[in-house]
PDB file of C-alpha atoms in Angstrom:
ATOM      1  CA  MET A   1      16.320 -14.130 -15.425  1.00 77.00           C
ATOM      2  CA  ARG A   2      14.305 -15.714 -12.600  1.00 80.00           C
ATOM      3  CA  PHE A   3      14.556 -15.521  -8.796  1.00 74.00           C
ATOM      4  CA  LYS A   4      12.258 -15.517  -5.747  1.00 74.00           C
ATOM      5  CA  ILE A   5      11.392 -13.010  -3.053  1.00 66.00           C
ATOM      6  CA  ASN A   6       9.381 -14.498  -0.164  1.00 66.00           C
ATOM      7  CA  GLN A   7       8.393 -17.462  -2.356  1.00 71.00           C
ATOM      8  CA  THR A   8       7.087 -15.148  -5.087  1.00 75.00           C
ATOM      9  CA  PRO A   9       8.757 -15.852  -8.468  1.00 81.00           C
ATOM     10  CA  ILE A  10      10.252 -12.746 -10.100  1.00 82.00           C
ATOM     11  CA  TYR A  11      10.841 -12.814 -13.867  1.00 84.00           C
ATOM     12  CA  VAL A  12      12.967 -10.238 -15.690  1.00 83.00           C
ATOM     13  CA  THR A  13      12.872 -10.373 -19.494  1.00 84.00           C
ATOM     14  CA  TRP A  14      15.890  -9.488 -21.638  1.00 78.00           C
ATOM     15  CA  HIS A  15      14.039  -6.692 -23.461  1.00 73.00           C
ATOM     16  CA  PHE A  16      13.154  -5.065 -20.126  1.00 75.00           C
ATOM     17  CA  LEU A  17      16.834  -5.150 -19.141  1.00 76.00           C
ATOM     18  CA  ALA A  18      17.755  -3.701 -22.538  1.00 78.00           C
ATOM     19  CA  LEU A  19      15.251  -0.854 -22.074  1.00 69.00           C
ATOM     20  CA  ILE A  20      16.477  -0.070 -18.549  1.00 70.00           C
ATOM     21  CA  THR A  21      20.110  -0.186 -19.719  1.00 76.00           C
ATOM     22  CA  PHE A  22      19.296   2.263 -22.497  1.00 71.00           C
ATOM     23  CA  MET A  23      17.437   4.596 -20.130  1.00 65.00           C
ATOM     24  CA  LEU A  24      20.253   4.533 -17.571  1.00 65.00           C
ATOM     25  CA  SER A  25      22.834   5.182 -20.291  1.00 68.00           C
ATOM     26  CA  LEU A  26      21.195   8.562 -20.889  1.00 62.00           C
ATOM     27  CA  ARG A  27      22.560   9.536 -17.456  1.00 60.00           C
ATOM     28  CA  THR A  28      19.823  12.014 -16.704  1.00 69.00           C
ATOM     29  CA  GLU A  29      18.677  12.419 -13.136  1.00 71.00           C
ATOM     30  CA  ASN A  30      14.963  12.310 -13.954  1.00 73.00           C
ATOM     31  CA  ILE A  31      15.347   8.984 -15.802  1.00 75.00           C
ATOM     32  CA  LEU A  32      16.986   7.467 -12.734  1.00 79.00           C
ATOM     33  CA  TYR A  33      14.191   8.856 -10.558  1.00 85.00           C
ATOM     34  CA  ALA A  34      11.544   7.451 -12.907  1.00 83.00           C
ATOM     35  CA  VAL A  35      13.030   3.939 -12.703  1.00 80.00           C
ATOM     36  CA  LEU A  36      13.428   4.087  -8.914  1.00 85.00           C
ATOM     37  CA  PHE A  37       9.991   5.526  -8.150  1.00 91.00           C
ATOM     38  CA  SER A  38       8.312   3.132 -10.606  1.00 87.00           C
ATOM     39  CA  LEU A  39       9.654   0.305  -8.441  1.00 85.00           C
ATOM     40  CA  PHE A  40       8.198   2.019  -5.357  1.00 90.00           C
ATOM     41  CA  HIS A  41       4.920   2.325  -7.279  1.00 91.00           C
ATOM     42  CA  GLU A  42       4.793  -1.428  -7.941  1.00 87.00           C
ATOM     43  CA  THR A  43       5.763  -2.125  -4.334  1.00 88.00           C
ATOM     44  CA  GLY A  44       2.617  -0.261  -3.309  1.00 91.00           C
ATOM     45  CA  HIS A  45       0.503  -2.635  -5.411  1.00 90.00           C
ATOM     46  CA  ILE A  46       2.201  -5.722  -3.979  1.00 87.00           C
ATOM     47  CA  LEU A  47       1.826  -4.519  -0.378  1.00 88.00           C
ATOM     48  CA  ALA A  48      -1.876  -3.744  -0.916  1.00 90.00           C
ATOM     49  CA  MET A  49      -2.505  -7.140  -2.550  1.00 87.00           C
ATOM     50  CA  THR A  50      -0.749  -8.952   0.292  1.00 84.00           C
ATOM     51  CA  ALA A  51      -2.576  -6.949   2.975  1.00 87.00           C
ATOM     52  CA  LEU A  52      -5.935  -7.724   1.339  1.00 86.00           C
ATOM     53  CA  GLY A  53      -5.223 -11.448   1.139  1.00 81.00           C
ATOM     54  CA  ASN A  54      -4.535 -11.518  -2.600  1.00 79.00           C
ATOM     55  CA  ALA A  55      -0.749 -11.942  -2.655  1.00 77.00           C
ATOM     56  CA  PRO A  56       0.850 -12.070  -6.109  1.00 83.00           C
ATOM     57  CA  GLN A  57       1.570 -15.409  -7.771  1.00 82.00           C
ATOM     58  CA  SER A  58       4.435 -13.906  -9.768  1.00 83.00           C
ATOM     59  CA  VAL A  59       5.908 -10.583 -10.832  1.00 83.00           C
ATOM     60  CA  SER A  60       7.387 -10.149 -14.310  1.00 86.00           C
ATOM     61  CA  PHE A  61       9.351  -7.201 -15.681  1.00 79.00           C
ATOM     62  CA  GLU A  62       8.462  -6.851 -19.366  1.00 77.00           C
ATOM     63  CA  LEU A  63       8.866  -4.345 -22.198  1.00 66.00           C
ATOM     64  CA  THR A  64       5.340  -3.015 -21.654  1.00 61.00           C
ATOM     65  CA  GLY A  65       5.800  -2.660 -17.908  1.00 66.00           C
ATOM     66  CA  ILE A  66       5.696  -4.653 -14.698  1.00 74.00           C
ATOM     67  CA  ASN A  67       3.068  -7.408 -14.716  1.00 76.00           C
ATOM     68  CA  ILE A  68       1.762  -8.670 -11.362  1.00 79.00           C
ATOM     69  CA  LYS A  69      -0.220 -11.931 -11.520  1.00 78.00           C
ATOM     70  CA  ARG A  70      -2.674 -12.880  -8.806  1.00 73.00           C
ATOM     71  CA  THR A  71      -2.439 -16.037  -6.690  1.00 66.00           C
ATOM     72  CA  VAL A  72      -6.182 -16.243  -6.169  1.00 56.00           C
ATOM     73  CA  GLN A  73      -8.214 -16.348  -9.372  1.00 57.00           C
ATOM     74  CA  THR A  74     -11.566 -15.899  -7.640  1.00 53.00           C
ATOM     75  CA  SER A  75     -13.328 -12.556  -7.855  1.00 61.00           C
ATOM     76  CA  VAL A  76     -12.317  -9.748  -5.520  1.00 72.00           C
ATOM     77  CA  SER A  77     -14.718  -7.069  -4.325  1.00 85.00           C
ATOM     78  CA  LEU A  78     -14.882  -3.780  -6.228  1.00 88.00           C
ATOM     79  CA  ALA A  79     -13.530  -1.887  -3.218  1.00 91.00           C
ATOM     80  CA  LYS A  80     -10.490  -4.174  -2.952  1.00 91.00           C
ATOM     81  CA  GLU A  81      -9.809  -3.995  -6.692  1.00 91.00           C
ATOM     82  CA  ILE A  82      -9.868  -0.192  -6.575  1.00 94.00           C
ATOM     83  CA  ILE A  83      -7.654  -0.100  -3.465  1.00 94.00           C
ATOM     84  CA  ILE A  84      -5.109  -2.387  -5.152  1.00 92.00           C
ATOM     85  CA  ALA A  85      -5.191  -0.348  -8.371  1.00 93.00           C
ATOM     86  CA  LEU A  86      -4.813   2.989  -6.577  1.00 96.00           C
ATOM     87  CA  SER A  87      -2.144   1.832  -4.099  1.00 96.00           C
ATOM     88  CA  GLY A  88       0.654   2.447  -6.634  1.00 95.00           C
ATOM     89  CA  PRO A  89      -0.353   6.049  -7.445  1.00 96.00           C
ATOM     90  CA  PHE A  90      -0.961   6.573  -3.724  1.00 97.00           C
ATOM     91  CA  PHE A  91       2.667   5.615  -3.010  1.00 95.00           C
ATOM     92  CA  ASN A  92       3.802   8.165  -5.604  1.00 96.00           C
ATOM     93  CA  PHE A  93       1.551  10.802  -4.015  1.00 97.00           C
ATOM     94  CA  ILE A  94       3.050  10.148  -0.566  1.00 97.00           C
ATOM     95  CA  LEU A  95       6.572  10.411  -2.015  1.00 97.00           C
ATOM     96  CA  PHE A  96       5.533  13.620  -3.788  1.00 97.00           C
ATOM     97  CA  LEU A  97       4.425  15.143  -0.468  1.00 97.00           C
ATOM     98  CA  ILE A  98       7.611  14.005   1.274  1.00 97.00           C
ATOM     99  CA  PHE A  99       9.895  15.563  -1.341  1.00 96.00           C
ATOM    100  CA  VAL A 100       7.853  18.779  -1.414  1.00 96.00           C
ATOM    101  CA  LEU A 101       8.288  18.952   2.366  1.00 96.00           C
ATOM    102  CA  VAL A 102      12.044  18.361   2.014  1.00 95.00           C
ATOM    103  CA  TYR A 103      12.217  21.102  -0.630  1.00 94.00           C
ATOM    104  CA  SER A 104      10.288  23.523   1.568  1.00 93.00           C
ATOM    105  CA  GLN A 105      12.774  22.903   4.391  1.00 92.00           C
ATOM    106  CA  ASN A 106      16.077  23.315   2.530  1.00 90.00           C
ATOM    107  CA  GLY A 107      15.275  24.366  -1.054  1.00 87.00           C
ATOM    108  CA  ASN A 108      17.074  21.328  -2.509  1.00 87.00           C
ATOM    109  CA  ALA A 109      16.551  21.288  -6.291  1.00 87.00           C
ATOM    110  CA  LYS A 110      16.916  17.488  -6.386  1.00 90.00           C
ATOM    111  CA  ALA A 111      14.011  17.183  -3.975  1.00 93.00           C
ATOM    112  CA  ILE A 112      11.670  19.188  -6.206  1.00 93.00           C
ATOM    113  CA  ASN A 113      12.790  17.125  -9.230  1.00 92.00           C
ATOM    114  CA  ALA A 114      11.984  13.933  -7.335  1.00 94.00           C
ATOM    115  CA  ALA A 115       8.619  15.391  -6.307  1.00 95.00           C
ATOM    116  CA  SER A 116       7.844  16.295  -9.931  1.00 94.00           C
ATOM    117  CA  VAL A 117       8.680  12.789 -11.174  1.00 93.00           C
ATOM    118  CA  ASN A 118       6.388  11.220  -8.580  1.00 95.00           C
ATOM    119  CA  LEU A 119       3.572  13.610  -9.483  1.00 96.00           C
ATOM    120  CA  ILE A 120       3.976  12.776 -13.183  1.00 93.00           C
ATOM    121  CA  LEU A 121       4.019   9.025 -12.445  1.00 93.00           C
ATOM    122  CA  MET A 122       0.859   9.359 -10.363  1.00 96.00           C
ATOM    123  CA  ILE A 123      -1.037  11.329 -13.032  1.00 95.00           C
ATOM    124  CA  PHE A 124       0.248   9.108 -15.842  1.00 93.00           C
ATOM    125  CA  ASN A 125      -0.839   5.884 -14.117  1.00 93.00           C
ATOM    126  CA  LEU A 126      -4.292   7.290 -13.366  1.00 96.00           C
ATOM    127  CA  MET A 127      -5.087   7.722 -17.066  1.00 95.00           C
ATOM    128  CA  PRO A 128      -7.955   5.405 -18.186  1.00 96.00           C
ATOM    129  CA  ILE A 129      -5.784   3.278 -20.490  1.00 94.00           C
ATOM    130  CA  LYS A 130      -5.579  -0.509 -20.581  1.00 92.00           C
ATOM    131  CA  GLY A 131      -2.618  -1.681 -18.541  1.00 86.00           C
ATOM    132  CA  LEU A 132      -2.547   1.429 -16.355  1.00 91.00           C
ATOM    133  CA  ASP A 133      -4.121   1.782 -12.913  1.00 94.00           C
ATOM    134  CA  GLY A 134      -6.724   4.252 -14.160  1.00 96.00           C
ATOM    135  CA  GLY A 135      -7.754   1.701 -16.793  1.00 95.00           C
ATOM    136  CA  LYS A 136      -8.182  -0.955 -14.110  1.00 93.00           C
ATOM    137  CA  VAL A 137     -10.346   1.355 -11.988  1.00 96.00           C
ATOM    138  CA  LEU A 138     -12.503   2.179 -15.044  1.00 96.00           C
ATOM    139  CA  TYR A 139     -12.825  -1.484 -16.043  1.00 95.00           C
ATOM    140  CA  PHE A 140     -13.686  -2.801 -12.577  1.00 93.00           C
ATOM    141  CA  THR A 141     -16.143   0.024 -11.894  1.00 95.00           C
ATOM    142  CA  VAL A 142     -18.020  -0.370 -15.196  1.00 96.00           C
ATOM    143  CA  SER A 143     -18.028  -4.190 -14.978  1.00 92.00           C
ATOM    144  CA  HIS A 144     -19.496  -3.947 -11.473  1.00 90.00           C
ATOM    145  CA  PHE A 145     -22.535  -2.056 -12.744  1.00 91.00           C
ATOM    146  CA  SER A 146     -22.670  -3.542 -16.246  1.00 91.00           C
ATOM    147  CA  SER A 147     -21.384  -6.529 -18.225  1.00 91.00           C
ATOM    148  CA  TYR A 148     -17.723  -7.419 -18.677  1.00 90.00           C
ATOM    149  CA  LYS A 149     -18.134  -6.990 -22.434  1.00 93.00           C
ATOM    150  CA  THR A 150     -19.392  -3.427 -21.970  1.00 95.00           C
ATOM    151  CA  ALA A 151     -16.534  -2.675 -19.583  1.00 94.00           C
ATOM    152  CA  LYS A 152     -14.018  -4.088 -22.054  1.00 94.00           C
ATOM    153  CA  ASN A 153     -15.441  -1.995 -24.920  1.00 95.00           C
ATOM    154  CA  ILE A 154     -15.492   1.219 -22.876  1.00 96.00           C
ATOM    155  CA  LEU A 155     -11.912   0.618 -21.720  1.00 96.00           C
ATOM    156  CA  ALA A 156     -10.821  -0.026 -25.326  1.00 94.00           C
ATOM    157  CA  MET A 157     -12.427   3.225 -26.535  1.00 96.00           C
ATOM    158  CA  SER A 158     -10.967   5.209 -23.655  1.00 96.00           C
ATOM    159  CA  SER A 159      -7.518   3.689 -24.273  1.00 95.00           C
ATOM    160  CA  VAL A 160      -7.559   4.529 -27.984  1.00 95.00           C
ATOM    161  CA  ILE A 161      -8.604   8.128 -27.322  1.00 96.00           C
ATOM    162  CA  PHE A 162      -5.923   8.771 -24.690  1.00 96.00           C
ATOM    163  CA  ILE A 163      -3.170   6.994 -26.635  1.00 95.00           C
ATOM    164  CA  LEU A 164      -3.996   9.077 -29.727  1.00 95.00           C
ATOM    165  CA  LEU A 165      -3.813  12.208 -27.595  1.00 95.00           C
ATOM    166  CA  MET A 166      -0.422  11.092 -26.297  1.00 94.00           C
ATOM    167  CA  PHE A 167       0.815  10.379 -29.838  1.00 94.00           C
ATOM    168  CA  SER A 168      -0.356  13.830 -30.932  1.00 95.00           C
ATOM    169  CA  TYR A 169       1.367  15.509 -28.007  1.00 94.00           C
ATOM    170  CA  GLY A 170       4.487  13.414 -28.656  1.00 92.00           C
ATOM    171  CA  VAL A 171       4.604  14.601 -32.283  1.00 94.00           C
ATOM    172  CA  TYR A 172       4.194  18.203 -31.093  1.00 94.00           C
ATOM    173  CA  VAL A 173       7.014  17.853 -28.534  1.00 90.00           C
ATOM    174  CA  LEU A 174       9.285  16.242 -31.138  1.00 91.00           C
ATOM    175  CA  TYR A 175       8.513  19.053 -33.606  1.00 92.00           C
ATOM    176  CA  ILE A 176       9.276  21.749 -31.018  1.00 91.00           C
ATOM    177  CA  THR A 177      12.409  20.189 -29.513  1.00 89.00           C
ATOM    178  CA  ARG A 178      13.702  18.315 -32.605  1.00 86.00           C
ATOM    179  CA  TYR A 179      15.029  15.538 -30.332  1.00 83.00           C
ATOM    180  CA  ASN A 180      12.609  14.630 -27.514  1.00 81.00           C
ATOM    181  CA  PHE A 181      10.703  11.525 -28.605  1.00 83.00           C
ATOM    182  CA  THR A 182      10.030  10.206 -25.067  1.00 80.00           C
ATOM    183  CA  MET A 183       6.256  10.706 -25.283  1.00 85.00           C
ATOM    184  CA  LEU A 184       6.115   8.879 -28.620  1.00 89.00           C
ATOM    185  CA  ILE A 185       7.932   5.883 -27.115  1.00 86.00           C
ATOM    186  CA  ILE A 186       5.569   5.828 -24.122  1.00 86.00           C
ATOM    187  CA  ALA A 187       2.523   6.035 -26.405  1.00 88.00           C
ATOM    188  CA  LEU A 188       3.925   3.190 -28.512  1.00 88.00           C
ATOM    189  CA  MET A 189       4.517   1.008 -25.446  1.00 82.00           C
ATOM    190  CA  LEU A 190       0.970   1.695 -24.217  1.00 86.00           C
ATOM    191  CA  SER A 191      -0.441   0.845 -27.640  1.00 88.00           C
ATOM    192  CA  LEU A 192       1.281  -2.558 -27.358  1.00 81.00           C
ATOM    193  CA  SER A 193      -0.645  -3.200 -24.135  1.00 77.00           C
ATOM    194  CA  MET A 194      -3.856  -3.004 -26.184  1.00 77.00           C
ATOM    195  CA  PHE A 195      -2.965  -6.419 -27.608  1.00 75.00           C
ATOM    196  CA  SER A 196      -2.478  -7.973 -24.180  1.00 70.00           C
ATOM    197  CA  LYS A 197      -4.670 -10.975 -23.371  1.00 65.00           C
ATOM    198  CA  GLU A 198      -5.473  -9.529 -19.959  1.00 70.00           C
ATOM    199  CA  GLU A 199      -8.891  -7.958 -19.480  1.00 66.00           C
ATOM    200  CA  CYS A 200      -7.511  -4.654 -18.219  1.00 70.00           C
TER     201      CYS A 200
END
C-alpha cells in the first residue's frame, strides 16, 4: 500500500498490516494504546526532522517497525541527530504527564493505563539497541568522538546484550504466566533489526 501525506510517500507493507490486525484482534485496551501512542511517537520524530530542515523522504511501516528515511543525505550535527532521536520518547513523556494529570483530577483508570503505556514506550525506545532511539543516540555520540566502525561495534555489542536480557526476561515471563510471550516476540523483532543495512 502506498500513499502521500504532504508530498511524503508513505509505504505500508502487508506483514505490518498482518501484525497490526493480529494485535487488534486481541481486543485488549493496552494493545490499542500501544499502537496509537507508537504513531504519536513517530509523529514526534517527523515533526522534529521537519523543524530542523531534514524532512523525511519517505515513511515505511514494516514488520520491524516504522522506518523514516531522510531527504537530505548530508551529515547532520550531533545535537540535531540527538534531538531527532529523542523527539519520539519526548512525545511519549509529554503524553505520560498529561494522562497522569488527568488521572490525578478524576481518578480515571483508563488514564493511568494510557500513562503507563506511554512510560513503557519511552523507556523501551531509549534502550541502546540498533533500530531504537537509544541506539541512535549511542551510535551518533560515539561516532562523533570516535570512528564510525567503533560506533558500529559498540552499538552491536550493546544491542546483543540488551536483546539477550529481553529474551531471558521473556522466557521468565512465559514460564510464570504460561501464556504471555509478548516480550519474546519483541526481542525477536529487535533481533531482526540487527540484520538491517542501516548503520543504526
